[in-house]
Short mmCIF file of C-alpha atoms and ligand atoms in Angstrom, two decimals:
data_model
loop_
_atom_site.label_atom_id
_atom_site.label_comp_id
_atom_site.label_asym_id
_atom_site.label_seq_id
_atom_site.Cartn_x
_atom_site.Cartn_y
_atom_site.Cartn_z
CA UNK A 173 -0.03 -0.02 0.05
CA UNK A 174 1.47 3.38 -1.01
CA UNK A 175 1.54 6.22 1.58
CA UNK A 176 -1.09 7.95 -0.45
CA UNK A 177 -3.39 4.97 -0.32
CA UNK A 178 -2.85 4.66 3.36
CA UNK A 179 -3.67 8.30 3.84
CA UNK A 180 -6.89 7.89 1.80
CA UNK A 181 -7.75 4.81 4.04
CA UNK A 182 -7.30 6.94 7.26
CA UNK A 183 -9.39 9.69 6.10
CA UNK A 184 -12.24 7.14 4.89
CA UNK A 185 -11.88 5.41 8.26
CA UNK A 186 -12.55 8.66 10.14
CA UNK A 187 -15.40 9.75 7.76
CA UNK A 188 -17.15 6.28 8.33
CA UNK A 189 -16.63 6.04 12.01
CA UNK A 190 -16.12 9.59 13.27
CA UNK A 191 -14.71 10.05 16.63
CA UNK A 192 -15.71 12.72 18.92
CA UNK A 193 -19.11 13.08 17.42
CA UNK A 194 -21.89 14.67 19.61
CA UNK A 195 -22.38 17.59 21.96
CA UNK A 196 -20.74 18.35 25.40
CA UNK A 197 -23.06 19.02 28.31
CA UNK A 198 -20.96 22.06 29.54
CA UNK A 199 -19.07 23.51 26.72
CA UNK A 200 -16.98 26.54 27.53
CA UNK A 201 -17.16 27.55 23.93
CA UNK A 202 -19.53 26.65 21.04
CA UNK A 203 -18.94 27.76 17.46
CA UNK A 204 -20.50 27.06 14.07
CA UNK A 205 -18.34 27.19 11.02
CA UNK A 206 -19.37 26.42 7.38
CA UNK A 207 -17.53 26.28 4.02
CA UNK A 208 -19.90 27.61 1.52
CA UNK A 209 -17.80 26.51 -1.41
CA UNK A 210 -18.61 22.87 -0.46
CA UNK A 211 -21.48 22.83 2.02
CA UNK A 212 -19.46 21.64 4.86
CA UNK A 213 -20.71 22.46 8.34
CA UNK A 214 -19.07 22.06 11.70
CA UNK A 215 -20.69 22.63 15.08
CA UNK A 216 -17.91 22.37 17.77
CA UNK A 217 -18.17 22.21 21.41
CA UNK A 218 -15.00 22.82 23.42
CA UNK A 219 -14.58 22.59 27.22
CA UNK A 220 -11.36 24.09 28.45
CA UNK A 221 -10.34 23.84 32.22
CA UNK A 222 -7.16 24.87 33.79
CA UNK A 223 -5.79 25.72 30.38
CA UNK A 224 -6.50 22.23 28.91
CA UNK A 225 -8.96 21.06 26.38
CA UNK A 226 -10.78 18.59 28.60
CA UNK A 227 -13.71 18.12 26.30
CA UNK A 228 -14.32 18.40 22.51
CA UNK A 229 -16.93 17.22 20.31
CA UNK A 230 -18.37 17.95 16.89
CA UNK A 231 -21.54 17.60 14.91
CA UNK A 232 -21.44 18.29 11.17
CA UNK A 233 -22.21 17.47 7.66
CA UNK A 234 -20.47 17.70 4.30
CA UNK A 235 -17.75 15.94 2.45
CA UNK A 236 -15.48 13.19 3.68
CA UNK A 237 -12.65 15.37 4.03
CA UNK A 238 -14.29 18.07 6.26
CA UNK A 239 -15.71 15.36 8.49
CA UNK A 240 -12.74 13.13 8.64
CA UNK A 241 -10.69 16.19 9.56
CA UNK A 242 -13.01 17.11 12.41
CA UNK A 243 -12.83 13.54 13.66
CA UNK A 244 -9.01 13.56 13.59
CA UNK A 245 -8.89 16.88 15.29
CA UNK A 246 -10.92 15.81 18.23
CA UNK A 247 -8.59 12.99 18.82
CA UNK A 248 -5.43 15.08 18.39
CA UNK A 249 -6.39 17.87 20.70
CA UNK A 250 -8.21 16.36 23.44
CA UNK A 251 -6.21 16.61 26.60
CA UNK A 252 -3.89 19.21 25.17
CA UNK A 253 -3.18 22.66 26.65
CA UNK A 254 -4.77 25.50 24.80
CA UNK A 255 -1.33 26.58 23.43
CA UNK A 256 -0.62 22.96 22.19
CA UNK A 257 -3.95 22.76 20.61
CA UNK A 258 -3.59 26.21 18.80
CA UNK A 259 -0.03 25.12 17.71
CA UNK A 260 -1.21 22.03 16.15
CA UNK A 261 -3.94 23.88 14.40
CA UNK A 262 -1.34 26.34 12.98
CA UNK A 263 0.85 23.40 11.92
CA UNK A 264 -2.04 21.84 10.00
CA UNK A 265 -2.67 25.23 8.30
CA UNK A 266 0.77 25.64 7.26
CA UNK A 267 1.04 21.96 5.87
CA UNK A 268 -2.09 22.67 3.87
CA UNK A 269 -0.21 25.54 2.43
CA UNK A 270 2.82 23.68 1.40
CA UNK A 271 4.84 22.86 4.48
CA UNK A 272 5.98 19.12 4.51
CA UNK A 273 4.00 17.26 7.33
CA UNK A 274 5.92 16.07 10.30
CA UNK A 275 4.16 12.65 10.78
CA UNK A 276 5.75 12.25 14.15
CA UNK A 277 4.16 15.30 15.44
CA UNK A 278 0.88 15.11 13.44
CA UNK A 279 0.14 11.38 13.76
CA UNK A 280 -2.99 10.41 11.62
CA UNK A 281 -3.61 14.17 10.91
CA UNK A 282 -0.73 13.86 8.61
CA UNK A 283 -3.02 12.18 6.13
CA UNK A 284 -4.67 15.50 5.29
CA UNK A 285 -1.37 16.44 3.53
CA UNK A 286 -2.69 14.52 0.51
CA UNK A 287 -5.62 16.94 0.27
CA UNK A 288 -3.05 19.66 -0.86
CA UNK A 289 -3.27 18.46 -4.31
CA UNK A 290 -6.87 19.47 -4.56
CA UNK A 291 -6.69 23.29 -3.75
CA UNK A 292 -10.38 23.49 -3.66
CA UNK A 293 -10.50 20.88 -0.84
CA UNK A 294 -7.95 22.87 1.33
CA UNK A 295 -10.94 24.67 2.91
CA UNK A 296 -12.76 21.54 3.70
CA UNK A 297 -9.62 20.00 5.66
CA UNK A 298 -9.13 23.24 7.47
CA UNK A 299 -12.59 24.01 8.49
CA UNK A 300 -12.48 22.00 11.83
CA UNK A 301 -9.21 23.54 12.63
CA UNK A 302 -10.33 27.02 12.00
CA UNK A 303 -13.37 26.25 14.19
CA UNK A 304 -11.06 25.14 16.92
CA UNK A 305 -8.94 28.30 16.92
CA UNK A 306 -12.12 30.29 16.85
CA UNK A 307 -13.43 28.37 19.95
CA UNK A 308 -10.14 28.73 21.74
CA UNK A 309 -10.29 32.58 21.02
CA UNK A 310 -7.06 32.44 18.93
CA UNK A 311 -6.72 34.23 15.55
CA UNK A 312 -5.06 32.12 12.69
CA UNK A 313 -1.38 32.63 12.78
CA UNK A 314 -1.33 34.19 16.19
CA UNK A 315 -0.33 32.68 19.66
CA UNK A 316 -2.98 32.04 22.40
ZN1 LIG B 41 -15.83 19.79 1.71
#
């Protein structure tokens, strides 16, 4: 299996069996983001306590890339500090704009790298991450 096929498998797996789907009982932030180019929607709940993302869940609809990305994101940032989560979102943003993905750092999220070849889908892949930054009160490209 090529790396590209492996990445496609990971994305499909997250799309078919999304992790982190649902709503939180006590979110500290709830944001709704959509990507009108593709019709993707994400409703993201985040619970931050003592500077840590202790809870994160999403509901949404749209293409496989947008929903798989949201699923991967919930797994990648749960338990991280706000700063670590914002750093990861920034890293994903840079990767989607051409930076080589560091698989050690990104884990399964590195699978999104392949989406770069389809510029129209980059917004799909980034939707959940931009929603995350919004929920954390961080502007893209800035530090928390
Ligand atoms: Zn999409």
